[in-house]
Tab-separated table of C-alpha atoms and ligand atoms in Angstrom:
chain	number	residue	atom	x	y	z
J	2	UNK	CA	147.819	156.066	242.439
J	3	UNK	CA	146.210	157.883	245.330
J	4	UNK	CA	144.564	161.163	244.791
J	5	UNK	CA	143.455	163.558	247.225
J	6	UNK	CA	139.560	164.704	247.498
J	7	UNK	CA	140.069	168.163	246.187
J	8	UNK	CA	142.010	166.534	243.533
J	9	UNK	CA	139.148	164.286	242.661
J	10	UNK	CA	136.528	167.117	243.276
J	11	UNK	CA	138.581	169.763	240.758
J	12	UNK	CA	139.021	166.767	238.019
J	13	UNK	CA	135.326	165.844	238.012
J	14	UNK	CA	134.099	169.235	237.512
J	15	UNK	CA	136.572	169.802	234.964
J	16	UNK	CA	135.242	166.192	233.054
J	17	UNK	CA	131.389	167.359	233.562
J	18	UNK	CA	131.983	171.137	232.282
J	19	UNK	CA	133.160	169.321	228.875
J	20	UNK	CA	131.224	165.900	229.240
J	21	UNK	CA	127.581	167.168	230.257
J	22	UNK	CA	126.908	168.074	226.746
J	23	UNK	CA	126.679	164.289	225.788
J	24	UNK	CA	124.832	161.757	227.832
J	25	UNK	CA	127.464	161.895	230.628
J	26	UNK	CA	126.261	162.051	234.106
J	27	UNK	CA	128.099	164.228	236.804
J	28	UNK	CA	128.279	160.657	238.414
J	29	UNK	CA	130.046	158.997	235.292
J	30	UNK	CA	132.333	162.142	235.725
J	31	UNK	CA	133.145	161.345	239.202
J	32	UNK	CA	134.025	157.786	238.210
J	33	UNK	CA	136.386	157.909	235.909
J	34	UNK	CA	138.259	161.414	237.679
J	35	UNK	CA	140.693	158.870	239.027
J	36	UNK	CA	141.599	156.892	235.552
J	37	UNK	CA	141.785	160.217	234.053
J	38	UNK	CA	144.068	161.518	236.731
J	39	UNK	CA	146.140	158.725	236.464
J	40	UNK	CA	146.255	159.155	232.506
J	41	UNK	CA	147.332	162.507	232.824
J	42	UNK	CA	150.342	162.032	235.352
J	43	UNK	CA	151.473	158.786	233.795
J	44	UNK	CA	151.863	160.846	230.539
J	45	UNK	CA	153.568	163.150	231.401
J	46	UNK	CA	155.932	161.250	233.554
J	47	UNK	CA	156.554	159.476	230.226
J	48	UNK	CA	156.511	162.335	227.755
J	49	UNK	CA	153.872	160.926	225.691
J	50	UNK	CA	150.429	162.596	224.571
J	51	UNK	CA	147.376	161.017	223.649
J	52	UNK	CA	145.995	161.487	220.268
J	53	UNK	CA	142.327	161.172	219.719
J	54	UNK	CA	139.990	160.671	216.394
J	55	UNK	CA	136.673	162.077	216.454
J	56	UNK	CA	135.210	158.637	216.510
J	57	UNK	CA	136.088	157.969	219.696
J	58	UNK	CA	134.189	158.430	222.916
J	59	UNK	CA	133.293	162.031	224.693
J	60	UNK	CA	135.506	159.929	228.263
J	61	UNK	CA	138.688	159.485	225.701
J	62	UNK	CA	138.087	163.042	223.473
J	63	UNK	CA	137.638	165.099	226.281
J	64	UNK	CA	138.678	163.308	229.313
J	65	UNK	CA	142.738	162.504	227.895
J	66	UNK	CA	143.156	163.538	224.398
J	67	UNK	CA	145.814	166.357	223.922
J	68	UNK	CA	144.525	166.758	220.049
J	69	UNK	CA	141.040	165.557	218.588
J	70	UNK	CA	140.694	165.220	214.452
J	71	UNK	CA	141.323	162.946	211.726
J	72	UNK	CA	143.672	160.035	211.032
J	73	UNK	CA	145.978	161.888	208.768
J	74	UNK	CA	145.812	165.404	210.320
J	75	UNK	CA	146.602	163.497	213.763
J	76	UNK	CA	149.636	161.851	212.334
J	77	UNK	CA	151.347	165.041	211.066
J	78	UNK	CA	150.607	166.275	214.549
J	79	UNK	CA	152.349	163.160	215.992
J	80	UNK	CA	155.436	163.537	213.859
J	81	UNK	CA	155.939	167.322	214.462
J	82	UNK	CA	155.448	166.959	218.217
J	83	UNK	CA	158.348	166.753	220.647
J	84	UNK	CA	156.732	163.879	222.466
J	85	UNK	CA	158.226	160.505	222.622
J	86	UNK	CA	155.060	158.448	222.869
J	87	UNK	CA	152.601	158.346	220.861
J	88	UNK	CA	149.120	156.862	222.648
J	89	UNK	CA	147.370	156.756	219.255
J	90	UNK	CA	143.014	156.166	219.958
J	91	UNK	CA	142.274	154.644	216.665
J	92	UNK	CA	142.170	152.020	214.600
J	93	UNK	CA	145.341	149.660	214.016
J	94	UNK	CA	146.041	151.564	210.490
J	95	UNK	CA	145.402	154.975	212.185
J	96	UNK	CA	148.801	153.742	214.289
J	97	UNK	CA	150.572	152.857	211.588
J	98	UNK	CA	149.919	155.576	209.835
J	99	UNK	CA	151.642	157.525	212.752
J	100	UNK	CA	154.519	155.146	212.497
J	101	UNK	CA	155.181	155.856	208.941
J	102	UNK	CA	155.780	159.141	209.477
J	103	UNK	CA	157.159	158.814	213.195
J	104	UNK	CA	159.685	155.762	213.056
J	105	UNK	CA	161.746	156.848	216.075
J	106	UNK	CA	158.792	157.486	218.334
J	107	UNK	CA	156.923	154.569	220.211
J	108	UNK	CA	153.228	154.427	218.806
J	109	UNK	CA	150.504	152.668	220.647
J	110	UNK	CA	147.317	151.863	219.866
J	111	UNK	CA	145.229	150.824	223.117
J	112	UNK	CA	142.933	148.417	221.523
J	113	UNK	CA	143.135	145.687	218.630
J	114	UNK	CA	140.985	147.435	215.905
J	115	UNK	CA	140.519	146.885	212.581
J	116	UNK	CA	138.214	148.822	210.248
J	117	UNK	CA	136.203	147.162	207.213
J	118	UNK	CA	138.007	149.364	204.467
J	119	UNK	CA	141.282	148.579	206.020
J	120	UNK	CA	140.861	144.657	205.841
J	121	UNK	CA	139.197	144.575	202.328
J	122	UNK	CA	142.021	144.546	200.224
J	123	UNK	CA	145.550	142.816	200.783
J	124	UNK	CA	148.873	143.548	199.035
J	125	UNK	CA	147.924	140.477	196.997
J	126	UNK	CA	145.023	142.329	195.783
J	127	UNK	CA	146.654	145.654	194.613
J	128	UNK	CA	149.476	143.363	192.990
J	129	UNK	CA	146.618	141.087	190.659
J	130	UNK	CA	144.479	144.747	189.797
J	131	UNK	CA	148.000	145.955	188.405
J	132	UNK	CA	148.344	142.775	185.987
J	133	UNK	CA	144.605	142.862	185.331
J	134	UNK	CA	145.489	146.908	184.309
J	135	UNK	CA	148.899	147.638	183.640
J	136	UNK	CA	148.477	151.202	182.466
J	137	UNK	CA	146.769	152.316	185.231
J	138	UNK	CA	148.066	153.894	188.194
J	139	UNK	CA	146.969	152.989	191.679
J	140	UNK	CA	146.313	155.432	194.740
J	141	UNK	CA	144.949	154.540	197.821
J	142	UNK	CA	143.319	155.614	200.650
J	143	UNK	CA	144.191	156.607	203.824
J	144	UNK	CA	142.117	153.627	205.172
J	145	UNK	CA	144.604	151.226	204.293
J	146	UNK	CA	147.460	148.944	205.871
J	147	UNK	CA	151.089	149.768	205.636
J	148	UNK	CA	151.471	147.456	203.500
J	149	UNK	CA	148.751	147.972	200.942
J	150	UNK	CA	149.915	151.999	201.336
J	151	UNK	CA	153.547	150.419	200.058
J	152	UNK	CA	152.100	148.880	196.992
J	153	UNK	CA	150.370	152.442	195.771
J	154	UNK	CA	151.968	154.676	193.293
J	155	UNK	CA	150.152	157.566	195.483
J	156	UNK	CA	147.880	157.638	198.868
J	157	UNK	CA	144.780	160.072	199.682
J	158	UNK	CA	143.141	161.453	202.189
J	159	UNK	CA	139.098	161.802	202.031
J	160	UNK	CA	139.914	165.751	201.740
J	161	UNK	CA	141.976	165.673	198.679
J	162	UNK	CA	140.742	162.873	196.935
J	163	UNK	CA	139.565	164.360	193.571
J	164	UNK	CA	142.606	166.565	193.863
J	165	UNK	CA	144.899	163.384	193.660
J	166	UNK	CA	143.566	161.325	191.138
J	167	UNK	CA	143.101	164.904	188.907
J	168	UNK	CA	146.948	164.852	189.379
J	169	UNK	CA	147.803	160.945	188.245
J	170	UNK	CA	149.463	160.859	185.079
J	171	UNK	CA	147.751	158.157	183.681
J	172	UNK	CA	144.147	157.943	182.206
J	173	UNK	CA	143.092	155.410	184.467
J	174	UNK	CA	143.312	155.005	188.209
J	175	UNK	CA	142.724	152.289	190.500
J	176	UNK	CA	141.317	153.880	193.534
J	177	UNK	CA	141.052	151.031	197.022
J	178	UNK	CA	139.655	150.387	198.938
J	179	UNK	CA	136.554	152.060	199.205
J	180	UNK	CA	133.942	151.756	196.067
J	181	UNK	CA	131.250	154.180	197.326
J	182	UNK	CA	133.537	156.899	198.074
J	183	UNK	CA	135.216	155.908	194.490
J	184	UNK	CA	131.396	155.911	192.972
J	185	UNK	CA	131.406	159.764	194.561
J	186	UNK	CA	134.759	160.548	193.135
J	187	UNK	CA	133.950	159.288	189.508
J	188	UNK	CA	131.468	162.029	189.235
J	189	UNK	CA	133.729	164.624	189.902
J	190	UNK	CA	136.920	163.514	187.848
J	191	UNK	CA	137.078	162.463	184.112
J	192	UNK	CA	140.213	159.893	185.197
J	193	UNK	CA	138.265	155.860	184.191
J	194	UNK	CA	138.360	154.923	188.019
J	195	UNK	CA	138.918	150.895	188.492
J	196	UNK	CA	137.253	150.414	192.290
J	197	UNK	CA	137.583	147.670	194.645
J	198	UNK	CA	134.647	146.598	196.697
J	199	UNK	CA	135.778	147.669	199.666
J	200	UNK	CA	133.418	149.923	202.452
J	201	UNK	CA	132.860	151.441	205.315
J	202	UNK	CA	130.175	149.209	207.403
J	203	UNK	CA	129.453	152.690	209.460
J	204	UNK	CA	128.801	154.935	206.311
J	205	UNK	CA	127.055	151.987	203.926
J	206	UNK	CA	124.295	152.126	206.288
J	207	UNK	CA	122.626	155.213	205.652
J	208	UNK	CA	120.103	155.416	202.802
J	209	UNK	CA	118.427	158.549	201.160
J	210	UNK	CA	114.991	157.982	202.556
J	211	UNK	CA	116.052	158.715	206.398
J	212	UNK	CA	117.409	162.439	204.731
J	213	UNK	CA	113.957	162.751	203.175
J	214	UNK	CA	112.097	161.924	206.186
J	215	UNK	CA	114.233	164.381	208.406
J	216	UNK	CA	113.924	166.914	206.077
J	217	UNK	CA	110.195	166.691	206.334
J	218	UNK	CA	110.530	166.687	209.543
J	219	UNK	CA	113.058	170.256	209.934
J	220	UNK	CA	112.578	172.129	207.015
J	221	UNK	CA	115.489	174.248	207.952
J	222	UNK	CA	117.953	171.347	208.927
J	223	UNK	CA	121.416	171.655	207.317
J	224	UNK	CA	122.882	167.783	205.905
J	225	UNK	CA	126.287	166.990	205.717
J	226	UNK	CA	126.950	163.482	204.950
J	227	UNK	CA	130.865	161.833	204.662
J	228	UNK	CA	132.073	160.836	201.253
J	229	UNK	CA	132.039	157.076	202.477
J	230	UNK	CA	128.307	156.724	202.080
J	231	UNK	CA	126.935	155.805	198.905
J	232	UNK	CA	126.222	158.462	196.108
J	233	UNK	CA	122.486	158.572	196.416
J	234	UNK	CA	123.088	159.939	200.281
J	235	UNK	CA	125.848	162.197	198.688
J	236	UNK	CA	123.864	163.410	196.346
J	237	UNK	CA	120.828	164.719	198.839
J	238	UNK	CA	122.925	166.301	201.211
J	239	UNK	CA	123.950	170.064	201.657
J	240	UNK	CA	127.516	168.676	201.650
J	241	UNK	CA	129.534	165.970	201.716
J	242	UNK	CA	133.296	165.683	202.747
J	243	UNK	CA	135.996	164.581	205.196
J	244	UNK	CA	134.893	164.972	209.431
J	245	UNK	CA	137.081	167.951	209.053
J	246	UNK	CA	134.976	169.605	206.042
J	247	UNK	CA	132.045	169.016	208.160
J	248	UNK	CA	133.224	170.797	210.659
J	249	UNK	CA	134.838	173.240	209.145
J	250	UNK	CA	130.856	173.705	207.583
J	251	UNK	CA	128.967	173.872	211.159
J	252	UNK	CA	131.351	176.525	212.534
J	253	UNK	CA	130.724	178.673	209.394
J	254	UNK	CA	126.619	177.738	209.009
J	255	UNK	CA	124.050	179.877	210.751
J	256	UNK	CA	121.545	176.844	210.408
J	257	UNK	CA	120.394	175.725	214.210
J	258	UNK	CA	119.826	172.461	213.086
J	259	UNK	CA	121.754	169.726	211.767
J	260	UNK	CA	122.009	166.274	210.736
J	261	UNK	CA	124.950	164.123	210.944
J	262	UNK	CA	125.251	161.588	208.458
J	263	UNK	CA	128.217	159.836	209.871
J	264	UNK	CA	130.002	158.155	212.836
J	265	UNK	CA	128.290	159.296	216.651
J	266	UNK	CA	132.029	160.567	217.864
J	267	UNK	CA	130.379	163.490	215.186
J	268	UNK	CA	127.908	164.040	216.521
J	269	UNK	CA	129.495	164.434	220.372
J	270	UNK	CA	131.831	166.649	219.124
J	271	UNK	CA	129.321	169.219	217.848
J	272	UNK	CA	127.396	168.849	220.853
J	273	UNK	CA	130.097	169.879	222.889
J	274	UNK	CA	131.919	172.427	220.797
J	275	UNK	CA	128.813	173.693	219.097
J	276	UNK	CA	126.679	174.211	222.046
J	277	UNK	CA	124.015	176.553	219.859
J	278	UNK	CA	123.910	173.681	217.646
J	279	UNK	CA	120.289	171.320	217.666
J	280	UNK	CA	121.617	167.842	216.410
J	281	UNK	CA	118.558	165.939	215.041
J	282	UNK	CA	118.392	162.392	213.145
J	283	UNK	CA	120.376	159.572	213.945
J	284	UNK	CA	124.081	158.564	213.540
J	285	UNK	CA	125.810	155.605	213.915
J	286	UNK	CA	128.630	153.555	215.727
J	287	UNK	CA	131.845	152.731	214.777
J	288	UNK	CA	132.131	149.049	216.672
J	289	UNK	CA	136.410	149.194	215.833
J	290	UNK	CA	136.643	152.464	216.828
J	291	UNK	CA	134.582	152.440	220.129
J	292	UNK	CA	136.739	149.063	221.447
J	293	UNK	CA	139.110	151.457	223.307
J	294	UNK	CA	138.165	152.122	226.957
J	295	UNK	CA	139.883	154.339	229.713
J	296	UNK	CA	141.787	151.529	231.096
J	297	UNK	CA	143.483	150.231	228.269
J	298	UNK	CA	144.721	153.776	227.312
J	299	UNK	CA	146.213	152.886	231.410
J	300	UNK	CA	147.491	149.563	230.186
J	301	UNK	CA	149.722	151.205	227.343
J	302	UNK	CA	150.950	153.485	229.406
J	303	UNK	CA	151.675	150.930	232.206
J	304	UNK	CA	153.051	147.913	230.701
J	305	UNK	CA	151.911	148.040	226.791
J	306	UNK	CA	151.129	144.658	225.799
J	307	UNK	CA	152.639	143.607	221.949
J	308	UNK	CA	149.144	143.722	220.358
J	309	UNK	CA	149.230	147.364	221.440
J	310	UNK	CA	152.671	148.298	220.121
J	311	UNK	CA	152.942	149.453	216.569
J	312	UNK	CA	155.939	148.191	214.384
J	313	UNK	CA	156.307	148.496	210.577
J	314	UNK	CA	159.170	146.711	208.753
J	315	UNK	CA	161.579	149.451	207.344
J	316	UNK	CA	161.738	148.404	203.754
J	317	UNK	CA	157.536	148.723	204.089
J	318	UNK	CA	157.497	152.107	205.767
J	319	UNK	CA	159.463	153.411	203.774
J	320	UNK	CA	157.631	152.580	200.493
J	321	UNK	CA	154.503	153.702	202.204
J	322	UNK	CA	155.932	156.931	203.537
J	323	UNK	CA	156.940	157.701	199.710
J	324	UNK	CA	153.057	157.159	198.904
J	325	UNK	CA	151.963	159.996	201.528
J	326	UNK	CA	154.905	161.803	200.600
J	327	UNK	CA	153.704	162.014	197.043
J	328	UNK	CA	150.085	163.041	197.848
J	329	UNK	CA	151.753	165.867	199.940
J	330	UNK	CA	153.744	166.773	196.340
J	331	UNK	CA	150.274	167.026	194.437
J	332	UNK	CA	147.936	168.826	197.317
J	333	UNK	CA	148.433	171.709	200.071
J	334	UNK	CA	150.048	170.380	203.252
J	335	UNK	CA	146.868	171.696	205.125
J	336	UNK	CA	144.246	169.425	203.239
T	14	SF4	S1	134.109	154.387	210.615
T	14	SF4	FE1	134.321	153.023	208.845
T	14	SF4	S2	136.246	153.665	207.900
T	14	SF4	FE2	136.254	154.491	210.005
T	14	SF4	S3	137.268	152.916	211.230
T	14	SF4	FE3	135.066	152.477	211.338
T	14	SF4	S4	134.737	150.988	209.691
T	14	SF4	FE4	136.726	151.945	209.292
């Protein structure tokens, strides 16, 4: 597509106004104004929007996205949406997530991603835990596959996790895939949790004697860590919850600095929406979630290759949609 110089002009200001907070140049602006331009026209020609989790880079969150947030929170958004395609920036579970709840929309996910919570635990997993406990009930993660969502009594969200196992009739509860965030959850429930060994290779990282250090460091500084690091993080933080908690926390703290203990996409996001905000400390990448660049978001607009497309089998979507659909019967539709 050809664009005229004012067009370009207008479209990189309007990139560095948002992107200048990070470490985006006005030059990186001026680069991408005409893959962004492109985005926007294709997408609309097409009647699709572009969803974006807040792992994902300050070009895709700011430059494209129509909505910025969390897997599940961006899924509702998908299904309630009038638009017929769904140009999901994600992981491949975050897409299918989208599917189970959107079956007659096209969902695409630009880039093959997994995510090492996703990929620790099969269906063939959940089905030998049940024999090995048969009189415990199983609820799952968001961070799982279709598949492993169908084989749940019940799936969560890192937001209302404590609220749904509270709510499981049984005594026991197998919580997948993720043991640290299950090691968090254990203190705060008096369900027996059975975990798997699954975690998140981002969160895993961080240990308690980087929070120390920084708090030496800023004696003031505000900590807010996600539940998917381990529990001696958790436990030295000022709190610990979902991305959405967290920033729920900044726009209601009057602390001027603050430390991140998560994914960078964070970190960009507070830069640029909390501009009074001093970030300090280090975060860290996502390598699955920062695969997707500009121009495959043009690809799956443009010819969508099959690795991109998201399909679920029906009799699988629809046991996993009655797992989400069960967590929505135990917690508030807004958490
Ligand atoms: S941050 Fe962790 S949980 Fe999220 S996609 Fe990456 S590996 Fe998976």
């Amino acid at each position: 597509m050809i664009f005229t110089d004012g067009q370009l002009t207008q479209e990189t200001n309007r990139l560095y106004d948002k992107l200048k907070h990070t470490h985006w140049s006005r030059e990186d602006a001026a680069l991408i104004a005409p893959m962004t331009l492109e985005i926007a026209t294709l997408k609309k020609e097409q009647n699709a929007i572009i969803l974006a989790h807040s792992y994902q880079t300050p070009d895709i969150m700011y430059g494209v996205a129509d909505f910025l947030g969390d897997s599940y929170m961006l899924s509702k958004i998908a299904s309630e949406h009038p638009a017929e395609k769904i140009i999901f920036c994600s992981v491949h579970f975050m897409g299918e997530t989208a599917k189970i709840l959107s079956p007659e929309k096209v969902v695409l996910v630009p880039a093959v991603a997994g995510c090492s919570l996703a990929e620790s635990i099969t269906v063939e997993d959940v089905r030998k835990l049940r024999k090995q406990h048969p009189d415990a009930g199983v609820v799952c993660y968001v961070n799982t596959s279709a598949a492993v969502k169908a084989e749940s009594d019940v799936c969560c969200t890192s937001a209302n996790v404590v609220n749904v196992i509270d709510a499981m009739p049984q005594d026991e509860v197998i919580f997948i895939p993720d043991k640290l965030m299950g090691q968090n959850v254990q203190k705060l429930t008096k369900k027996k949790l059975i975990l798997w060994h699954g975690t998140c290779i981002v969160h895993e990282m961080f240990t308690v004697d980087t929070i120390k250090e920084i708090r030496m460091q800023h004696p003031g500084v505000k900590i807010l860590a996600h539940t998917e690091c381990n529990s001696s993080v958790v436990d030295a933080v000022d709190m610990a919850g979902s991305t959405s908690d967290m920033l729920r926390y900044i726009a209601s703290s009057d602390a001027d600095e603050i430390m991140l203990v998560t994914e960078c996409g964070i970190t960009d996001r507070v830069k640029t929406e909390f501009e009074n905000k001093h970030i300090v400390g280090a975060c860290s990448l996502c390598p699955y979630m920062k695969k997707i660049m500009l121009r495959d978001i043009l690809v799956a607009l443009k010819n969508p290759r099959p690795d991109q497309i998201i399909e679920i089998p029906e009799d699988i979507r629809l046991k996993a949609k009655q797992s989400l659909d069960r967590m929505l019967d135990i917690v508030p539709k807004n958490k």
